[in-house]
Amino acid sequence: MEKPGQNIDFALKETSPKIGAGAVTGDKLSCTYDLVEQMHYLYVRVVKAKELSGKDVTGSCDPYVEVKLGNYRGMTKHFEKKSNPEWRQVFAFSKERIQASILEVIVKDKNVMLDDFIGGIMFDLNEIPKRVPPDSPLAPQWYRLEDRHGRKVKGELMLAVWMGTQADEAFSDAWHSDAATVGPEGVTNIRSKVYLSPKLWYVRVNVIEAQDLIPHDKTKFPEVYVKAMLGNQTLRTRVSQNKTLNPMWNEDLMFVVAEPFEEPLILAVENRVAPNNDETLGRCAIPLQSVQRRLDHRPLHSRWFNLEKHIMVDGEKKEIKFASRIHLRIFLEGGYHVLDESTHYSSDLRPTAKQLWKPSIGLLEVGIISAHGLMPMKTKDGKGTTDAYCVAKYGQKWIRTRTIVDSLMPKWNEQYTWEVFDTCTVITFGAFDNGHIPGGSGKDTRIGKVRIRLSTLESDRIYTHSYPLLVFHPSGIKKTGEIQLAVRFTCLSVINMLHMYSQPLLPKMHYIHPLSVLQLDSLRYQAMNIVSARLNRAEPPLRKEVVEYMLDVDSHMWSMRRSKANFFRIMNVLSGLVAVTKWFDQICHWRNPITTVLIHVLFIILVLYPELILPTVFLYLFLIGIWNFRWRPRHPPHMDTRLSHADAVHPDELDEEFDTFPTSRSPAIVRMRYDRLRSIGGRVQTVIGDLATQGERFLSLLSWRDPRATTLFLFFCLIAAVVLYVTPFQVVALLTGIYLLRHPRFRHKLPSVPLNLFRRLPARSDSLI
């Protein structure tokens, strides 16, 4: 249920789209693409031509193919002076927009003034065959070209023409009739695509010592440190405490790197001669392809590397080889998960090394159906319009739907599937306006975002909802439209899924050799930059502004509004304790004499029979959980404007939230203090949010927000109640005390099973904007 007071316009709405799921039909599509509405298309695959006749004086031709259906026409690229061209291009015409009964495929010769007609082929739409995957693709055939009067002319064209749906393999790469205004040069920027994030590794460089350094000035004690560079990442060790020619550091430096490894790790030993004047004593470059990979905490062997130094002689770089060496332990960490997302909304928690992966526990299927009520994002030909597409990110797989050109009610009807390795993860959807087609601004504009935590979904249930798209602007919260999604989580193994609740949330290395908060923040920032740069180099590119919005790049920035929201989340968690205190106060003051007498009787019984205390508590928790089952949430959580304090925020706070960092509102001294305050405030905000998350997780034990976790907890409560009924209280108290006071050698570094279950519980952080 939505939180009381939430603006109905910002609320989640259940929908009933015409999808194939649950329907009993003989159509194979209902098994493959059953979470979206069927969309029928006429496909034309133009492969190649041969022996085309030339219309020029020279007898050569510059051929291209025009595919015409009513008012819609698509064209291939043209070739210069080629009578046997190959195009291999697919055209898709939406059936609901077809207003003609004849398909024309015409080969033309491109000219400066007027293009010449070489020949054509005509098809009656009633005669075109249907194809339903997983049938194999239709084989193209040679067709003899005809003139305008139906007479055969020289030349043949290889074609395949069929009726299909969006389940067809040709769908994603086809030219679409609903984007007819986009020229051939813009088609690549509107196609649907699947992207894979690069595989990320942590690189640990343990700088141990150096030997036989040769400084330029031998009369001074050297102040030596090591500078390590990897791509655009630069880290430095502290200055060595022993100021000799054999300095020691024994310091760890951590980097993020992506496969394939394109750049070497460069280490430079530098001597601080004077402020802002450092002398390089030697350098070495280490290719990461040759670096060892570590899967666990066992130490690897260290190595000595020779340092090289260059000097300039007659304007040329000359290499001097000498006996200076540096002692390093360097390896790629495969046992960590490299965080590139906000930790509250992680979609993947697996370690880098594939050998450590566990089998998948389920399947996530998503149908991106449509959007409606979108706000115009730009002006074209004097009217507001939007060229919308949707991006979804889960694990390493990113998907991008095709762009629906010039529509405020786009229909995508595209379905995608992900493997699920952990239900305590979040899938993120983002809607964007394409700014990279003719007439665009050159930047993709955000329309809104949706997040769904998988643990809040019941297995094998299809969720069809219309999610409001909300964006925070300097003028306040704005609804930019709604997006309609169909989501289904299918469990492959209930035992494996429930077993995951007893496992640590992150890989073991995060607990055996934990990284500091500062390290994780810095490494996450580097990981986001790497992912953003790699996806921006794909074809078509997934732009930097899109990737950063999906990865919540600015989630750590200070905001008075977010701090208020986290404070009131804590107050909401504590409100239950306050209510119990008020109730107990009423008992003490005999406001309701009958209740007070009953409490007295219960208190006397428990004092006389203390062994009944724990089983009674667990039994009550079990009964409360069963009672709450009737009111369990039936919808996935969504961004709550009231919870986020987004619907009534002061203009000055908005100005602060959208201020630049560093601030541009004040003189230099005030700016420095203001930025420091924001930085400290951001950390306080995170701590408050984490405290609120812990309290909300405790409340979610019995709320059925995560049905599997609540089921496990209720079974534990029932079993605990039975066991404690038959076990003497003194024995339980003695065993509990001995367990809590056990020797350190009997303790394990990994978190306990109850703690693992607790850390996997959902919190209301999913609903924050």
Short mmCIF file of N, CA and C in Angstrom, two decimals, residues 241-349:
data_model
loop_
_atom_site.label_atom_id
_atom_site.label_comp_id
_atom_site.label_asym_id
_atom_site.label_seq_id
_atom_site.Cartn_x
_atom_site.Cartn_y
_atom_site.Cartn_z
N GLN A 241 59.98 6.88 6.28
CA GLN A 241 60.45 7.38 7.58
C GLN A 241 61.96 7.25 7.70
N ASN A 242 62.54 6.17 7.12
CA ASN A 242 64.00 6.03 7.19
C ASN A 242 64.63 6.72 5.98
N LYS A 243 65.23 7.87 6.23
CA LYS A 243 65.73 8.73 5.14
C LYS A 243 67.12 8.27 4.72
N THR A 244 67.14 7.13 4.01
CA THR A 244 68.38 6.56 3.49
C THR A 244 68.20 6.26 2.02
N LEU A 245 69.23 5.68 1.42
CA LEU A 245 69.15 5.29 0.01
C LEU A 245 68.46 3.94 -0.15
N ASN A 246 68.03 3.34 0.99
CA ASN A 246 67.27 2.08 0.96
C ASN A 246 65.97 2.28 1.75
N PRO A 247 65.06 3.10 1.25
CA PRO A 247 63.85 3.43 2.02
C PRO A 247 62.87 2.25 2.09
N MET A 248 62.02 2.28 3.13
CA MET A 248 60.99 1.25 3.31
C MET A 248 59.63 1.94 3.49
N TRP A 249 58.57 1.27 2.97
CA TRP A 249 57.20 1.81 3.11
C TRP A 249 56.23 0.76 3.65
N ASN A 250 56.21 -0.41 2.99
CA ASN A 250 55.25 -1.49 3.32
C ASN A 250 53.82 -0.94 3.36
N GLU A 251 53.42 -0.33 2.24
CA GLU A 251 52.14 0.36 2.15
C GLU A 251 51.35 -0.18 0.95
N ASP A 252 50.04 -0.32 1.13
CA ASP A 252 49.17 -0.83 0.07
C ASP A 252 48.53 0.32 -0.71
N LEU A 253 48.53 0.19 -2.05
CA LEU A 253 47.80 1.10 -2.92
C LEU A 253 46.81 0.28 -3.73
N MET A 254 45.57 0.78 -3.87
CA MET A 254 44.52 0.02 -4.56
C MET A 254 44.01 0.82 -5.76
N PHE A 255 43.86 0.10 -6.90
CA PHE A 255 43.34 0.69 -8.13
C PHE A 255 42.18 -0.15 -8.66
N VAL A 256 41.43 0.44 -9.58
CA VAL A 256 40.40 -0.30 -10.33
C VAL A 256 40.86 -0.38 -11.77
N VAL A 257 40.72 -1.56 -12.36
CA VAL A 257 41.10 -1.74 -13.76
C VAL A 257 40.07 -2.64 -14.43
N ALA A 258 39.89 -2.45 -15.74
CA ALA A 258 38.90 -3.23 -16.49
C ALA A 258 39.58 -4.06 -17.56
N GLU A 259 39.04 -5.26 -17.79
CA GLU A 259 39.50 -6.08 -18.91
C GLU A 259 38.89 -5.54 -20.21
N PRO A 260 39.60 -5.61 -21.34
CA PRO A 260 41.01 -6.02 -21.47
C PRO A 260 41.93 -4.93 -20.93
N PHE A 261 43.06 -5.35 -20.37
CA PHE A 261 43.99 -4.41 -19.75
C PHE A 261 44.74 -3.65 -20.84
N GLU A 262 44.46 -2.36 -20.96
CA GLU A 262 45.01 -1.58 -22.06
C GLU A 262 46.27 -0.81 -21.67
N GLU A 263 46.38 -0.42 -20.39
CA GLU A 263 47.50 0.41 -19.98
C GLU A 263 48.30 -0.26 -18.88
N PRO A 264 49.64 -0.07 -18.87
CA PRO A 264 50.45 -0.68 -17.81
C PRO A 264 50.37 0.14 -16.53
N LEU A 265 50.77 -0.48 -15.43
CA LEU A 265 50.93 0.22 -14.16
C LEU A 265 52.33 0.84 -14.15
N ILE A 266 52.39 2.14 -13.92
CA ILE A 266 53.68 2.84 -13.91
C ILE A 266 53.99 3.29 -12.49
N LEU A 267 55.18 2.89 -12.01
CA LEU A 267 55.64 3.27 -10.67
C LEU A 267 56.84 4.18 -10.80
N ALA A 268 56.82 5.28 -10.08
CA ALA A 268 57.94 6.22 -10.10
C ALA A 268 58.38 6.46 -8.66
N VAL A 269 59.69 6.29 -8.40
CA VAL A 269 60.26 6.61 -7.09
C VAL A 269 60.75 8.05 -7.16
N GLU A 270 60.22 8.91 -6.28
CA GLU A 270 60.51 10.34 -6.37
C GLU A 270 61.09 10.85 -5.06
N ASN A 271 61.99 11.82 -5.18
CA ASN A 271 62.65 12.44 -4.04
C ASN A 271 62.17 13.88 -3.93
N ARG A 272 61.66 14.25 -2.77
CA ARG A 272 61.16 15.61 -2.56
C ARG A 272 62.35 16.53 -2.26
N VAL A 273 62.82 17.23 -3.29
CA VAL A 273 63.98 18.11 -3.15
C VAL A 273 63.59 19.39 -2.44
N ALA A 274 62.45 19.96 -2.85
CA ALA A 274 61.93 21.21 -2.27
C ALA A 274 60.43 21.21 -2.49
N PRO A 275 59.70 22.12 -1.84
CA PRO A 275 58.26 22.20 -2.10
C PRO A 275 57.98 22.40 -3.59
N ASN A 276 57.08 21.58 -4.12
CA ASN A 276 56.70 21.62 -5.55
C ASN A 276 57.88 21.33 -6.48
N ASN A 277 58.88 20.63 -5.96
CA ASN A 277 60.04 20.26 -6.79
C ASN A 277 60.46 18.85 -6.42
N ASP A 278 60.04 17.88 -7.23
CA ASP A 278 60.34 16.47 -6.96
C ASP A 278 61.25 15.93 -8.06
N GLU A 279 62.22 15.14 -7.64
CA GLU A 279 63.18 14.54 -8.57
C GLU A 279 62.84 13.05 -8.75
N THR A 280 62.71 12.62 -10.00
CA THR A 280 62.41 11.21 -10.27
C THR A 280 63.71 10.40 -10.20
N LEU A 281 63.75 9.42 -9.29
CA LEU A 281 64.94 8.59 -9.11
C LEU A 281 64.89 7.31 -9.94
N GLY A 282 63.72 7.00 -10.48
CA GLY A 282 63.60 5.79 -11.30
C GLY A 282 62.14 5.45 -11.55
N ARG A 283 61.90 4.76 -12.65
CA ARG A 283 60.55 4.37 -13.03
C ARG A 283 60.55 2.93 -13.52
N CYS A 284 59.37 2.30 -13.40
CA CYS A 284 59.20 0.99 -14.04
C CYS A 284 57.74 0.85 -14.48
N ALA A 285 57.55 0.19 -15.60
CA ALA A 285 56.21 -0.06 -16.15
C ALA A 285 55.91 -1.55 -16.07
N ILE A 286 54.76 -1.89 -15.49
CA ILE A 286 54.40 -3.31 -15.29
C ILE A 286 53.12 -3.60 -16.06
N PRO A 287 53.17 -4.43 -17.10
CA PRO A 287 51.94 -4.80 -17.83
C PRO A 287 51.06 -5.68 -16.95
N LEU A 288 49.77 -5.34 -16.88
CA LEU A 288 48.87 -6.07 -15.97
C LEU A 288 48.56 -7.47 -16.46
N GLN A 289 48.80 -7.75 -17.76
CA GLN A 289 48.54 -9.11 -18.27
C GLN A 289 49.43 -10.15 -17.57
N SER A 290 50.60 -9.69 -17.09
CA SER A 290 51.56 -10.63 -16.46
C SER A 290 51.40 -10.71 -14.95
N VAL A 291 50.45 -9.96 -14.39
CA VAL A 291 50.31 -9.90 -12.94
C VAL A 291 49.51 -11.10 -12.43
N GLN A 292 49.91 -11.63 -11.28
CA GLN A 292 49.21 -12.77 -10.68
C GLN A 292 47.79 -12.39 -10.24
N ARG A 293 46.91 -13.40 -10.22
CA ARG A 293 45.54 -13.19 -9.76
C ARG A 293 45.32 -13.96 -8.45
N ARG A 294 44.74 -13.29 -7.48
CA ARG A 294 44.54 -13.90 -6.17
C ARG A 294 43.05 -14.09 -5.93
N LEU A 295 42.66 -15.28 -5.48
CA LEU A 295 41.25 -15.59 -5.26
C LEU A 295 40.86 -15.55 -3.77
N ASP A 296 41.86 -15.60 -2.88
CA ASP A 296 41.54 -15.60 -1.45
C ASP A 296 42.55 -14.73 -0.72
N HIS A 297 42.66 -14.91 0.60
CA HIS A 297 43.50 -14.03 1.42
C HIS A 297 44.93 -14.53 1.56
N ARG A 298 45.26 -15.67 0.95
CA ARG A 298 46.62 -16.21 1.10
C ARG A 298 47.63 -15.29 0.41
N PRO A 299 48.75 -14.97 1.09
CA PRO A 299 49.72 -14.02 0.50
C PRO A 299 50.43 -14.63 -0.71
N LEU A 300 50.77 -13.76 -1.67
CA LEU A 300 51.52 -14.18 -2.85
C LEU A 300 52.97 -13.70 -2.72
N HIS A 301 53.85 -14.27 -3.54
CA HIS A 301 55.26 -13.92 -3.47
C HIS A 301 55.50 -12.50 -3.97
N SER A 302 56.49 -11.84 -3.37
CA SER A 302 56.88 -10.51 -3.82
C SER A 302 57.99 -10.65 -4.86
N ARG A 303 58.22 -9.54 -5.59
CA ARG A 303 59.24 -9.55 -6.64
C ARG A 303 60.02 -8.24 -6.61
N TRP A 304 61.28 -8.33 -7.09
CA TRP A 304 62.10 -7.13 -7.27
C TRP A 304 61.98 -6.68 -8.72
N PHE A 305 61.79 -5.38 -8.91
CA PHE A 305 61.72 -4.80 -10.25
C PHE A 305 62.84 -3.77 -10.40
N ASN A 306 63.51 -3.80 -11.56
CA ASN A 306 64.56 -2.82 -11.83
C ASN A 306 63.93 -1.46 -12.14
N LEU A 307 64.56 -0.42 -11.62
CA LEU A 307 64.11 0.95 -11.90
C LEU A 307 64.97 1.53 -13.01
N GLU A 308 64.34 2.23 -13.94
CA GLU A 308 65.06 2.83 -15.06
C GLU A 308 64.94 4.34 -14.95
N LYS A 309 66.00 5.03 -15.41
CA LYS A 309 66.02 6.49 -15.35
C LYS A 309 66.42 7.04 -16.71
N HIS A 310 65.79 8.14 -17.10
CA HIS A 310 66.08 8.76 -18.39
C HIS A 310 66.68 10.14 -18.17
N ILE A 311 67.65 10.50 -19.01
CA ILE A 311 68.18 11.87 -19.02
C ILE A 311 68.13 12.39 -20.44
N MET A 312 68.20 13.71 -20.60
CA MET A 312 68.17 14.32 -21.92
C MET A 312 69.60 14.63 -22.36
N VAL A 313 70.00 14.10 -23.53
CA VAL A 313 71.31 14.37 -24.11
C VAL A 313 71.09 14.85 -25.53
N ASP A 314 71.50 16.11 -25.80
CA ASP A 314 71.33 16.72 -27.12
C ASP A 314 69.87 16.64 -27.59
N GLY A 315 68.95 16.88 -26.65
CA GLY A 315 67.55 16.90 -27.01
C GLY A 315 66.91 15.53 -27.16
N GLU A 316 67.66 14.46 -26.93
CA GLU A 316 67.11 13.10 -27.05
C GLU A 316 67.10 12.43 -25.69
N LYS A 317 66.09 11.55 -25.51
CA LYS A 317 65.95 10.84 -24.24
C LYS A 317 66.88 9.63 -24.23
N LYS A 318 67.79 9.60 -23.28
CA LYS A 318 68.73 8.49 -23.16
C LYS A 318 68.42 7.73 -21.87
N GLU A 319 68.47 6.43 -21.97
CA GLU A 319 68.14 5.60 -20.81
C GLU A 319 69.43 5.23 -20.06
N ILE A 320 69.40 5.44 -18.75
CA ILE A 320 70.54 5.06 -17.92
C ILE A 320 70.13 3.85 -17.09
N LYS A 321 70.87 2.79 -17.20
CA LYS A 321 70.56 1.60 -16.41
C LYS A 321 71.51 1.55 -15.22
N PHE A 322 70.95 1.31 -14.08
CA PHE A 322 71.78 1.22 -12.89
C PHE A 322 71.12 0.23 -11.93
N ALA A 323 71.71 0.06 -10.77
CA ALA A 323 71.33 -1.06 -9.90
C ALA A 323 70.16 -0.78 -8.98
N SER A 324 69.47 0.37 -9.15
CA SER A 324 68.33 0.65 -8.27
C SER A 324 67.20 -0.34 -8.52
N ARG A 325 66.58 -0.78 -7.42
CA ARG A 325 65.48 -1.76 -7.54
C ARG A 325 64.36 -1.38 -6.58
N ILE A 326 63.18 -1.88 -6.88
CA ILE A 326 62.05 -1.67 -5.98
C ILE A 326 61.40 -3.02 -5.71
N HIS A 327 61.03 -3.23 -4.46
CA HIS A 327 60.48 -4.50 -4.00
C HIS A 327 58.95 -4.36 -3.88
N LEU A 328 58.21 -5.17 -4.65
CA LEU A 328 56.75 -5.03 -4.73
C LEU A 328 56.07 -6.39 -4.56
N ARG A 329 54.87 -6.31 -4.06
CA ARG A 329 53.94 -7.45 -4.12
C ARG A 329 52.71 -6.93 -4.84
N ILE A 330 52.47 -7.39 -6.05
CA ILE A 330 51.39 -6.83 -6.87
C ILE A 330 50.53 -7.97 -7.41
N PHE A 331 49.21 -7.81 -7.30
CA PHE A 331 48.30 -8.85 -7.80
C PHE A 331 46.92 -8.28 -8.04
N LEU A 332 46.16 -8.99 -8.86
CA LEU A 332 44.77 -8.66 -9.15
C LEU A 332 43.89 -9.40 -8.15
N GLU A 333 43.04 -8.66 -7.45
CA GLU A 333 42.18 -9.25 -6.42
C GLU A 333 40.91 -9.81 -7.05
N GLY A 334 40.77 -11.14 -7.07
CA GLY A 334 39.58 -11.77 -7.64
C GLY A 334 38.50 -12.08 -6.63
N GLY A 335 38.83 -11.93 -5.33
CA GLY A 335 37.89 -12.31 -4.28
C GLY A 335 36.96 -11.20 -3.83
N TYR A 336 37.17 -9.98 -4.33
CA TYR A 336 36.31 -8.85 -3.97
C TYR A 336 35.26 -8.62 -5.05
N HIS A 337 34.16 -7.98 -4.65
CA HIS A 337 33.23 -7.44 -5.64
C HIS A 337 33.57 -5.97 -5.84
N VAL A 338 33.80 -5.59 -7.09
CA VAL A 338 34.16 -4.20 -7.38
C VAL A 338 32.86 -3.39 -7.48
N LEU A 339 32.65 -2.52 -6.52
CA LEU A 339 31.41 -1.73 -6.47
C LEU A 339 31.49 -0.59 -7.48
N ASP A 340 30.52 -0.53 -8.38
CA ASP A 340 30.42 0.61 -9.29
C ASP A 340 29.06 1.30 -9.15
N GLU A 341 28.21 0.78 -8.25
CA GLU A 341 26.89 1.36 -8.01
C GLU A 341 26.80 1.85 -6.57
N SER A 342 25.77 2.60 -6.28
CA SER A 342 25.50 2.96 -4.89
C SER A 342 25.24 1.68 -4.11
N THR A 343 25.82 1.56 -2.92
CA THR A 343 25.70 0.31 -2.16
C THR A 343 24.26 -0.01 -1.78
N HIS A 344 23.40 1.01 -1.72
CA HIS A 344 21.99 0.77 -1.36
C HIS A 344 21.22 0.12 -2.52
N TYR A 345 21.72 0.28 -3.75
CA TYR A 345 20.97 -0.19 -4.91
C TYR A 345 21.80 -1.15 -5.77
N SER A 346 22.64 -1.97 -5.13
CA SER A 346 23.52 -2.88 -5.88
C SER A 346 22.69 -3.90 -6.65
N SER A 347 23.09 -4.14 -7.89
CA SER A 347 22.41 -5.15 -8.71
C SER A 347 23.24 -6.42 -8.83
N ASP A 348 24.46 -6.40 -8.29
CA ASP A 348 25.34 -7.56 -8.40
C ASP A 348 26.28 -7.54 -7.21
N LEU A 349 26.47 -8.71 -6.59
CA LEU A 349 27.32 -8.79 -5.41
C LEU A 349 28.37 -9.90 -5.54
#
